Coordinates of C-alpha atoms in Angstrom, one line a residue:
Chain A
X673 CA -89.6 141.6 53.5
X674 CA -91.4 140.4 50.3
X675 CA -91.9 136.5 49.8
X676 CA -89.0 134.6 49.3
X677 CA -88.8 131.3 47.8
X678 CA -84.7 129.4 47.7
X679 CA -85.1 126.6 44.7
X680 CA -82.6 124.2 46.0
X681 CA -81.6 121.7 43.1
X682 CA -79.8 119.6 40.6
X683 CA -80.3 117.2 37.8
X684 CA -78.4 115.3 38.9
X685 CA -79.1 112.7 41.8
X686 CA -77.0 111.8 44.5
X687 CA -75.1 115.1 45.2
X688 CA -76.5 116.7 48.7
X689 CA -80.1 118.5 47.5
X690 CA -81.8 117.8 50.5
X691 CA -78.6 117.7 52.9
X692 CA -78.3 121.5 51.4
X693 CA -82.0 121.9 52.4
X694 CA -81.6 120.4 55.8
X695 CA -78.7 123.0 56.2
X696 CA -80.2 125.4 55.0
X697 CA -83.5 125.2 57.1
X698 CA -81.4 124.7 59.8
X699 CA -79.8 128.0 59.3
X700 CA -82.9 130.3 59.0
X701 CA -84.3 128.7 62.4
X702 CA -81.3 129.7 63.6
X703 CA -81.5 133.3 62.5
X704 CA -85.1 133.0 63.5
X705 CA -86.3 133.2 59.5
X706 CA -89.6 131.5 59.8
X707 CA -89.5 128.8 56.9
X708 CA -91.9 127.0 55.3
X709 CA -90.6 124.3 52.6
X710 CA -91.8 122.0 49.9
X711 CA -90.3 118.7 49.3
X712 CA -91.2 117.6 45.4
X713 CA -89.6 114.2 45.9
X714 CA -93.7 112.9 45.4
X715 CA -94.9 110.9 47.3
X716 CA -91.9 109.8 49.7
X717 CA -90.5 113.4 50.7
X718 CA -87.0 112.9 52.3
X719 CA -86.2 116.4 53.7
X720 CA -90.3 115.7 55.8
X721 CA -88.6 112.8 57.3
X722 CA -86.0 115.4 58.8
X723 CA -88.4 118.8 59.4
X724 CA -91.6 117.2 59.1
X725 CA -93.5 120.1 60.9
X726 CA -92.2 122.5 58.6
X727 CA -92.8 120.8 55.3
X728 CA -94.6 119.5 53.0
X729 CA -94.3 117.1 50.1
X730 CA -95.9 117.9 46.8
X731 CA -95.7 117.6 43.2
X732 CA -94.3 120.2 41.7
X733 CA -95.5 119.4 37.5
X734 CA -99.4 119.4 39.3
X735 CA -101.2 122.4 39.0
X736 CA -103.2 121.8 42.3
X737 CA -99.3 121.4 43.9
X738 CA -98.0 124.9 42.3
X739 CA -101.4 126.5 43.9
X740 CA -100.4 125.1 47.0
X741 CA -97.0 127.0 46.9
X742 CA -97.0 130.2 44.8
X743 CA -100.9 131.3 45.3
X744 CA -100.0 131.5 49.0
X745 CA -96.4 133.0 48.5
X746 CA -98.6 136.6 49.3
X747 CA -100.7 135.2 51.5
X748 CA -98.9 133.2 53.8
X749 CA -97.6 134.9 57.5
X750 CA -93.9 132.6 56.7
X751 CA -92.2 134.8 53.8
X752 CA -89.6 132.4 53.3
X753 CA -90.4 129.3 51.4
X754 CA -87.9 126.4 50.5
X755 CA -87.9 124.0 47.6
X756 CA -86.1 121.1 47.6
X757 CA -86.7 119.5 44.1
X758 CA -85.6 116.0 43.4
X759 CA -83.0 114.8 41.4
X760 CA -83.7 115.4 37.7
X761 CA -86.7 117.9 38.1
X762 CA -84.3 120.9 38.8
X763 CA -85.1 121.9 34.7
X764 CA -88.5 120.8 34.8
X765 CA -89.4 123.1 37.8
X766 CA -87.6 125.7 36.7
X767 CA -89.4 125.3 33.5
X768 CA -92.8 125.0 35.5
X769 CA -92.0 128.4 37.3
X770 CA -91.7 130.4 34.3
X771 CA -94.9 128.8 32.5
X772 CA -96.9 129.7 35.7
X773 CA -95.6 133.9 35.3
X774 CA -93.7 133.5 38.8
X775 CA -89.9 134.6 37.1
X776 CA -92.2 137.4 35.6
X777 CA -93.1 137.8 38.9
X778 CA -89.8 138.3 40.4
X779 CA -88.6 140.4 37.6
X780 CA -91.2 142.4 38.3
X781 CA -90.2 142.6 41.9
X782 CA -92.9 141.0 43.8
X783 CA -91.3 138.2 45.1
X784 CA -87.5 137.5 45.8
X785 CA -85.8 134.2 44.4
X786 CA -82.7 132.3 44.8
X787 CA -81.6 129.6 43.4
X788 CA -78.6 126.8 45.2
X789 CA -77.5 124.4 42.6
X790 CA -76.3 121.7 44.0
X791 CA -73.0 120.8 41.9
X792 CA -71.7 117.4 42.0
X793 CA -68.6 116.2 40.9
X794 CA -69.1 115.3 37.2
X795 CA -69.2 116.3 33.8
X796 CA -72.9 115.8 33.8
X797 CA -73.3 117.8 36.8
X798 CA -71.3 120.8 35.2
X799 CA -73.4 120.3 32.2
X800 CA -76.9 121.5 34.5
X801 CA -75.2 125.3 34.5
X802 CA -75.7 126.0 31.4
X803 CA -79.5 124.3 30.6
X804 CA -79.7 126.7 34.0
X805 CA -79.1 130.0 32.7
X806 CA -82.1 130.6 30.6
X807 CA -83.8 130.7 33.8
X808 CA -81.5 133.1 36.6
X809 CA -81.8 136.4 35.1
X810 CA -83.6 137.8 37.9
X811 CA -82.3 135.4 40.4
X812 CA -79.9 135.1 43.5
X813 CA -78.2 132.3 41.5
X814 CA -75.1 130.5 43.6
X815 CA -73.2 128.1 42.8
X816 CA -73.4 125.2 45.4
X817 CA -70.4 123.0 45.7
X818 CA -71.0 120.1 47.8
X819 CA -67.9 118.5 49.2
X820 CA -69.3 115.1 49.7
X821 CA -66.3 113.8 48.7
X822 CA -62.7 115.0 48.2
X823 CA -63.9 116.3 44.9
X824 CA -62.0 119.6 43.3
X825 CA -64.8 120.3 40.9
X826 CA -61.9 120.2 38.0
X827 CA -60.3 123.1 40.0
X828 CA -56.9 121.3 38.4
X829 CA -57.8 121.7 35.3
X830 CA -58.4 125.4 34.1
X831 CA -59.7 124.9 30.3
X832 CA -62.5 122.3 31.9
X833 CA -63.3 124.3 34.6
X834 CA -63.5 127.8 32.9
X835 CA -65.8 125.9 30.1
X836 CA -68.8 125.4 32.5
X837 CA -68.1 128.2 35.0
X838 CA -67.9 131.1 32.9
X839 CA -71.1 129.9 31.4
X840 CA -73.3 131.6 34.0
X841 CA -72.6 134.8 35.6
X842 CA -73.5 133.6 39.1
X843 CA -74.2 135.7 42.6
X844 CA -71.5 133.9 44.4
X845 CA -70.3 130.3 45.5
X846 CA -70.9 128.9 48.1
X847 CA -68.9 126.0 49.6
X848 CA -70.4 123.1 51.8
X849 CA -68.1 121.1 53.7
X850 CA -67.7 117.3 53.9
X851 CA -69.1 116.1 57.0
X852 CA -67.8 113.3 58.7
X853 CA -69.5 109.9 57.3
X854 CA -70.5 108.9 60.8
X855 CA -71.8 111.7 61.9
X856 CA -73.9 111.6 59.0
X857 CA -75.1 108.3 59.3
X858 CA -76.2 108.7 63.0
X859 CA -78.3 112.2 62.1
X860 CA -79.8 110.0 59.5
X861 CA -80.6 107.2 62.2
X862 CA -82.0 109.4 64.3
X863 CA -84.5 110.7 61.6
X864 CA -83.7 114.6 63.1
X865 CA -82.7 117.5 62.1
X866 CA -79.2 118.4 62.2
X867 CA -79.6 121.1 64.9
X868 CA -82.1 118.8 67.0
X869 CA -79.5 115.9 66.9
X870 CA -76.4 118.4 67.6
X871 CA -78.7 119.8 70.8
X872 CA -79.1 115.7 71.6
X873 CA -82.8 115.7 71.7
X874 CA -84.8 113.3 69.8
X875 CA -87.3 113.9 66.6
X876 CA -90.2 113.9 69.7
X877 CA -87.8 116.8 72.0
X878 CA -86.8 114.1 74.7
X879 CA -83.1 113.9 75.7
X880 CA -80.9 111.7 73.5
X881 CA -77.9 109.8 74.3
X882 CA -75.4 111.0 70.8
X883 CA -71.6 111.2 70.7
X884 CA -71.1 114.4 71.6
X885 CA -67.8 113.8 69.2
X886 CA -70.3 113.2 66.7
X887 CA -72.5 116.4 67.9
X888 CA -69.1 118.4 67.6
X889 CA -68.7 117.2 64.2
X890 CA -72.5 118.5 63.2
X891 CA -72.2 121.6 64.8
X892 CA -68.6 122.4 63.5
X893 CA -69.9 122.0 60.3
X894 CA -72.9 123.9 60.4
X895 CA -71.1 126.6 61.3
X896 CA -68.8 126.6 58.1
X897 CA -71.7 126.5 56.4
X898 CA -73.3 129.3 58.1
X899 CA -70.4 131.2 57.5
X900 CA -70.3 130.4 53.9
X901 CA -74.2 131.9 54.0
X902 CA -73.3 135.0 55.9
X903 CA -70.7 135.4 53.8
X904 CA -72.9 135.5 50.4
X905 CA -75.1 137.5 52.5
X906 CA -78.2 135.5 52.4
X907 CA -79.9 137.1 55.2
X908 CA -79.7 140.4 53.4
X909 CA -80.9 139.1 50.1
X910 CA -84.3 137.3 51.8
X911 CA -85.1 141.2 53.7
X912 CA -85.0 142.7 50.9
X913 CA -88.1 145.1 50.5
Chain B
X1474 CA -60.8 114.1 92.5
X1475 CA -61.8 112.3 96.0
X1476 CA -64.5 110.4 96.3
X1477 CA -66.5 110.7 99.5
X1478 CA -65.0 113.6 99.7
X1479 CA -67.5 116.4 102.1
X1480 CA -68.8 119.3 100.6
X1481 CA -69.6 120.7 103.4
X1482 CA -69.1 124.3 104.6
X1483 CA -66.7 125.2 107.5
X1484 CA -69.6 125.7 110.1
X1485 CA -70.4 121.7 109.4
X1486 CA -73.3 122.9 107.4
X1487 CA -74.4 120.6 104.1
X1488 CA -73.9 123.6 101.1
X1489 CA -77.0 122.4 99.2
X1490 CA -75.5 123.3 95.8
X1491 CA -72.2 121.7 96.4
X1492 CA -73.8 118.6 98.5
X1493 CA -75.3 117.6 95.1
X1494 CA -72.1 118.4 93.0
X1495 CA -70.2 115.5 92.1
X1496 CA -66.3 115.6 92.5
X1497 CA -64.7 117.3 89.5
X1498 CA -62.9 114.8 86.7
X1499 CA -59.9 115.8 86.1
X1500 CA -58.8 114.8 82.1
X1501 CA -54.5 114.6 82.3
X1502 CA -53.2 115.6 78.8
X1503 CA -49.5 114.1 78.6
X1504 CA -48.8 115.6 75.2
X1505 CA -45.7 116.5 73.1
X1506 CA -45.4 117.6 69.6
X1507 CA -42.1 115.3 69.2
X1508 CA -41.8 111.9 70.3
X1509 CA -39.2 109.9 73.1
X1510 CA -40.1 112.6 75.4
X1511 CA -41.3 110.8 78.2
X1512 CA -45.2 111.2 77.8
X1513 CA -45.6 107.7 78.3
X1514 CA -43.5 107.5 81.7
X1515 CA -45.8 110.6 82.7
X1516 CA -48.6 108.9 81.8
X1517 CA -47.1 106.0 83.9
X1518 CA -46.5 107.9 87.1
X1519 CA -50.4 109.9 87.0
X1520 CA -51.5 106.2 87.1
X1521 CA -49.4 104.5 89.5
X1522 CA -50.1 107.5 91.7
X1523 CA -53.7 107.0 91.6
X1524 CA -53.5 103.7 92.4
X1525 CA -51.2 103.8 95.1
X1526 CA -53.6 106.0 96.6
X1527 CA -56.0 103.6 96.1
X1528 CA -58.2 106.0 93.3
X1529 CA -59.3 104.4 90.3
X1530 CA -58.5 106.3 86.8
X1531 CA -59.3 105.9 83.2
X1532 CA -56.2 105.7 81.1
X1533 CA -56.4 106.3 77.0
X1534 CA -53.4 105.0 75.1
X1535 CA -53.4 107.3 71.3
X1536 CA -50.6 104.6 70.0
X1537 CA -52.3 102.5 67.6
X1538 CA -49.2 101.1 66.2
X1539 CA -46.9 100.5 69.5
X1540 CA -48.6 101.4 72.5
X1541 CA -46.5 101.4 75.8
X1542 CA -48.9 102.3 78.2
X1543 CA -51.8 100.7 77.9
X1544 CA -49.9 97.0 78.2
X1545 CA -49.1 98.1 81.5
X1546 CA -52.4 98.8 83.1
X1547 CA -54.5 95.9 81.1
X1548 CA -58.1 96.4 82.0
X1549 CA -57.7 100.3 83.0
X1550 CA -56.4 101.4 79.6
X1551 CA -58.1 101.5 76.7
X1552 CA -56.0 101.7 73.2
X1553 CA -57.1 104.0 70.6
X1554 CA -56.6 105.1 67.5
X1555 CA -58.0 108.8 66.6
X1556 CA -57.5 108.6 63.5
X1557 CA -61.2 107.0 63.0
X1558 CA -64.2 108.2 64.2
X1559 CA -64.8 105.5 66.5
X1560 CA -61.2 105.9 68.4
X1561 CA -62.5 110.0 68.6
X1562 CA -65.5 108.2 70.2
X1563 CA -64.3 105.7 72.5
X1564 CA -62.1 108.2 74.2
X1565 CA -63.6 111.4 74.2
X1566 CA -67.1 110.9 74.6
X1567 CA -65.3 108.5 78.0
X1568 CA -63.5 111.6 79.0
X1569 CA -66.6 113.6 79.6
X1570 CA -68.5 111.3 81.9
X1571 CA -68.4 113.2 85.5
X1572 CA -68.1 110.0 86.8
X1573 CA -65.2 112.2 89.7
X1574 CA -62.2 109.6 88.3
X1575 CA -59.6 111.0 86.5
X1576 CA -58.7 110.3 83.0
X1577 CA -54.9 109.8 81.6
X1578 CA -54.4 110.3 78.1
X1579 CA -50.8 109.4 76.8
X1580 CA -51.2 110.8 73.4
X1581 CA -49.1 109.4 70.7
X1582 CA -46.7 112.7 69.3
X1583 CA -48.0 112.1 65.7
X1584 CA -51.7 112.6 66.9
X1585 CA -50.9 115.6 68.9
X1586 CA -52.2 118.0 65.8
X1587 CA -55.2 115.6 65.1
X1588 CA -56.2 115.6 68.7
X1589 CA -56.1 119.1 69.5
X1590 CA -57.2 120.2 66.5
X1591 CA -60.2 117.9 67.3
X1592 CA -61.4 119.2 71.0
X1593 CA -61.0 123.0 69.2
X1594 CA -63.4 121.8 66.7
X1595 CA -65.6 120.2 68.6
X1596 CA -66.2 122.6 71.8
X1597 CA -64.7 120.2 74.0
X1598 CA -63.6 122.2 76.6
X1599 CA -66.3 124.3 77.6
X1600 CA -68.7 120.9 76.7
X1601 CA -66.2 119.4 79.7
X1602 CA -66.2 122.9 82.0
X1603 CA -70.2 122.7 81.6
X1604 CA -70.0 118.8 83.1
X1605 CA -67.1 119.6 86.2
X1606 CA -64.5 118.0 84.2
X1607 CA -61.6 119.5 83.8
X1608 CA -58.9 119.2 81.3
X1609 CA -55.0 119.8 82.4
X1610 CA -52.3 119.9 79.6
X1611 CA -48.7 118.4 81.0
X1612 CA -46.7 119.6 77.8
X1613 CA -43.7 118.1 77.2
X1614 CA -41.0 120.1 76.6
X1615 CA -37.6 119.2 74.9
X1616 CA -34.2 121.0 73.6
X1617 CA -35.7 121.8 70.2
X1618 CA -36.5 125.0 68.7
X1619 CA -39.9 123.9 67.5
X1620 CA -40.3 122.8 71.4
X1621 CA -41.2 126.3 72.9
X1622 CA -43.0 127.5 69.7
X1623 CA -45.4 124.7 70.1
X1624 CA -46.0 125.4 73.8
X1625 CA -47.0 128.7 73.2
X1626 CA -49.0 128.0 70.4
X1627 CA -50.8 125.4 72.0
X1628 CA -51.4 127.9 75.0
X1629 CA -53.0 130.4 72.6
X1630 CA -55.3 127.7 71.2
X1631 CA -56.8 126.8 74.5
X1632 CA -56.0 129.8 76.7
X1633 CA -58.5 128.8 79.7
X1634 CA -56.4 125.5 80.2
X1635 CA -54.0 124.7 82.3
X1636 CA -50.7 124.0 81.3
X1637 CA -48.1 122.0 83.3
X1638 CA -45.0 122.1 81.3
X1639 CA -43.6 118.9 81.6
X1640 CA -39.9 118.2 81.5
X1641 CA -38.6 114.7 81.9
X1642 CA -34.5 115.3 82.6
X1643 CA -33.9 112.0 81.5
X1644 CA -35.8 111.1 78.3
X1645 CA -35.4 114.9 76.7
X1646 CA -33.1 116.9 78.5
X1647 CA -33.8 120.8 77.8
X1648 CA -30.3 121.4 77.4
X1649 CA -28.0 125.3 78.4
X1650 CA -31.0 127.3 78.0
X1651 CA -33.0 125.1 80.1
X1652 CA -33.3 128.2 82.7
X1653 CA -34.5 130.5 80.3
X1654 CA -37.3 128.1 79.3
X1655 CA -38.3 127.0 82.4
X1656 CA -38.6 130.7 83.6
X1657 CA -41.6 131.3 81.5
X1658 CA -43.3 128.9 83.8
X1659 CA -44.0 129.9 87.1
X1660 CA -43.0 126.4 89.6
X1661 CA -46.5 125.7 90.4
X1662 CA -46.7 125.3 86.3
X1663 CA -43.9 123.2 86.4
X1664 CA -43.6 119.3 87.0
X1665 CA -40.2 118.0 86.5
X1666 CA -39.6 114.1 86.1
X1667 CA -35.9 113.1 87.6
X1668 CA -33.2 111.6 85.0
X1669 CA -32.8 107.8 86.4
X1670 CA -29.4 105.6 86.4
X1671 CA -29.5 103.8 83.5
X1672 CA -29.8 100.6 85.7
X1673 CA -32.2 101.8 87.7
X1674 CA -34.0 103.0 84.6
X1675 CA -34.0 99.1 82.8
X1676 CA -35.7 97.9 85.9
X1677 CA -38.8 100.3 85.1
X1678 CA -39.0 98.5 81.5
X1679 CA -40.7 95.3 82.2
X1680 CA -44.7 96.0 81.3
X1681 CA -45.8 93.8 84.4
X1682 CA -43.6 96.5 86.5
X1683 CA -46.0 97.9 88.9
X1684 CA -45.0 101.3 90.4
X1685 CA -47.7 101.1 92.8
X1686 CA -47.4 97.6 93.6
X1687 CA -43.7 98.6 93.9
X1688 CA -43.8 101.2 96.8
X1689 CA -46.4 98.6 98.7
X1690 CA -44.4 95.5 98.6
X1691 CA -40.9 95.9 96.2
X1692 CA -40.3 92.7 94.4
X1693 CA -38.1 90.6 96.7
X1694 CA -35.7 90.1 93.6
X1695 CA -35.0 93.5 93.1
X1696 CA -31.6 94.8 93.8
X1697 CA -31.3 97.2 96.8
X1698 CA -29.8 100.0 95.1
X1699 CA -32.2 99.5 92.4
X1700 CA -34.9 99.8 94.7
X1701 CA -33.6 102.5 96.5
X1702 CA -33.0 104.3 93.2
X1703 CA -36.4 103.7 92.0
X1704 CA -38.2 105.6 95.4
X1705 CA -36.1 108.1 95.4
X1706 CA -36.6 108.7 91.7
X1707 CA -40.7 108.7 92.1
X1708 CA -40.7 110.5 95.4
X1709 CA -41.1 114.3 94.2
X1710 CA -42.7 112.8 91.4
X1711 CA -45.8 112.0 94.0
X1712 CA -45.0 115.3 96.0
X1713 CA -45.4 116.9 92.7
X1714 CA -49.0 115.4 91.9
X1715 CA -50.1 115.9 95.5
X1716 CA -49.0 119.9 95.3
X1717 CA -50.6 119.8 92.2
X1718 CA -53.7 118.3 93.6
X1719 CA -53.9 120.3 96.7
X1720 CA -53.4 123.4 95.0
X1721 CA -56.3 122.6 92.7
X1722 CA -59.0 121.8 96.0
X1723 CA -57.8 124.9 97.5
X1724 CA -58.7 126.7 94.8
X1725 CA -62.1 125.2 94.4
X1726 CA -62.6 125.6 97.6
X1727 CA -65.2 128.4 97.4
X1728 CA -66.8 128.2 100.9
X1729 CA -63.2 130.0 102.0
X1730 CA -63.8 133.0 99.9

């Protein structure tokens, strides 16, 4: 497979970035994708506070930072690489990858990319898709619609909804299911990821003492998102030669 | 189920793998779809019979709004509501300690969908299975259509359960085609709850009524008859529970096989 990297972002704050992330790296460990991934929420990082061995927190408008990432993209024996960029820098990273030649790059076929945009539900959310599709040409670009609240994303009203979604011609959708607020709140106490806490282990790997109704909820819901992956075929996208 | 009981084999030899098993919890399901079935007076019965022979249970009342079962075993009965979280909690993260006590759930008709729903989701049978607790369904059936649809949906949902159907003559009748109904259900699936004399029947009302305490020392007050009628009503209730019971030890007896 050549090197993957999966931009993960929005401009807008607040809408499940880095819950997508945690899903998401949950996922790949679970199809035994080694991951590595970069958390640009300088200097505080809150997907390392969840899979701290696998990431790292940088800066992605520093050149020393963009190094880090895309000069090892070649190098590095983990082909996979996640970005989890922090509310508001979704444009500016995007705009950072371009100056440094890494779209040329995938247009040119050396590297794969995919973009999850994190949609929330508002106007200024919908807004991000098209300051977005300057950028997607030569990208896996979905569509992420996080359910972290009853939110339709406008589904009830066509005109609105057709105004920002026909705006980008986008690989696919892909849904991510509300997950019980309790259940949510306890992963986030126990500072784990969401696999770690639904096998009832702590962040250190010693036994745990969770609901297992609250485990059930985790797991039920990584598996709706897993299928929602599977069914965009995301596996098949990251092996691609 | 019994506790103390010996694990071990037939030649008085200690099984080392069943010495350190502890007994299997059994979870009691009283469930219906539709409501003024008698899941509550089922409910009732598992309980008193535990007591009366002298077992401890857990007991889960699913009525938030106007619970019946829980009043009458204060302290053994918990009250929930699984509509929250925590109510999901409370109960079924109870259910699965293997603690060897069994656990009555009178679940409230309009969170049967919730609740089952639920355990689907969740993995909760083979997270019980994987813990020697065992969940057993006493489905209520009554006349309706929707009645036998619901059984066998419910049966298709969770096909490695066991399902008692429950019919309670009294509180839901099954009506002409009661035969044809029943005959789905071999008798060992079956547990049939008597119809009682309406006098009889207003003496079981009182919440501080305790069916246990009843068949040790009957209230001196109580009417003869009443009495009379009451025993003879929860007689093959017990018979029933204890068949039940014994079939299930016989079949986990594996040192026989």
């Amino acid at each position: 497979m050549k090197p993957a990297v999966i931009l993960v972002g929005a401009d807008k704050g607040g809408v499940g970035k880095t819950t997508v992330s945690r899903a998401l790296l949950d996922y790949l460990a679970a199809n035994n994708i080694l991951t590595r991934a970069f958390d640009t929420e300088s200097p505080r990082g809150t997907l390392k506070r969840f899979h701290g061995p696998v990431t790292e927190v940088v800066d992605i408008t520093e050149t020393s930072d963009q190094m880090r990432i895309l000069d090892t993209l070649n190098s590095a024996q983990i082909k996979v690489s996640v970005i989890d960029t922090r509310a508001g820098a979704l444009g500016a990273t995007l705009r950072a990858l371009r100056d440094v030649g890494f779209l040329d790059a995938v247009r040119a076929g050396e590297f794969s990319f995919t973009l999850l945009h994190v949609l929330g539900p508002s106007i200024a959310s919908l807004d991000e898709i098209a300051e977005t599709a300057p950028f997607i040409d030569d990208a896996n670009y979905f569509l992420v619609k996080n359910h972290i609240n009853a939110t339709t994303f406008f589904e009830w009203d066509p005109v609105t909804n057709r105004k920002y979604f026909e705006k980008v011609n986008p690989s696919g959708e892909i849904v991510i299911p509300k997950l019980d607020e309790m259940a949510y709140e306890q992963v986030e106490i126990a500072g784990t990821s969401f696999s770690t806490f639904v096998a009832n282990k702590t962040a250190g790997g010693e036994p745990a003492n969770a609901s297992f109704v609250l485990r059930g909820y985790v797991r039920t819901w990584q598996a709706k998102i897993a299928d929602e992956l599977n069914r965009v075929r995301l596996l098949d996208l990251l092996a691609q030669r | 189920m019994q506790p103390g009981r010996d694990w071990r084999g037939p030649d008085g030899s200690p099984d080392d793998a069943e010495e350190k098993r502890p007994p299997k919890s059994y979870v009691f399901i009283c469930c219906a779809p539709h409501g003024r079935v008698g899941v509550s007076t089922t409910a009732r019965l598992w309980s008193d019979y535990f007591l009366a022979s002298r077992r401890g249970f857990v007991g889960f009342d699913a009525d938030p709004h106007e619970p019946d079962y829980a009043p009458r075993f204060s302290g053994r009965v918990q009250n929930v509501d699984l509509a929250s979280t925590q109510g999901q909690i409370a109960m079924i993260d109870r259910l699965l300690v293997p603690d060897g006590e069994a656990k009555i759930i009178d679940l409230w008709s309009r969170s049967y969908d919730r609740f089952f729903t639920l355990i689907q989701d969740i993995g909760f049978v083979e997270e019980a299975r994987s813990k020697n607790v065992e969940p057993i369904i006493l489905f209520h059936a009554d006349a309706s259509q929707a009645s036998p649809a619901a059984a066998w949906s419910l049966a298709n949902a969770l096909p490695t359960v066991e399902t008692l159907l429950t019919y309670n003559e009294g509180a839901a009748p099954l009506g002409p085609d009661a035969h044809e109904r029943l005959a789905l259900y071999p008798p060992h699936r079956r547990l049939k709850i008597g119809a009682l004399d309406a006098l009889v029947s207003r003496a079981l009302q009182p919440p501080d009524l305790s069916l246990s305490w009843f068949l040790i020392e009957p209230p001196s007050d109580m009417s003869l008859v009443v009495r009379a009628g009451l025993k003879s009503w929860m007689t093959p209730v017990f018979s029933q529970f204890r068949a039940f019971e014994m079939r299930r030890a016989l079949e986990e007896a594996t040192w026989l096989i």
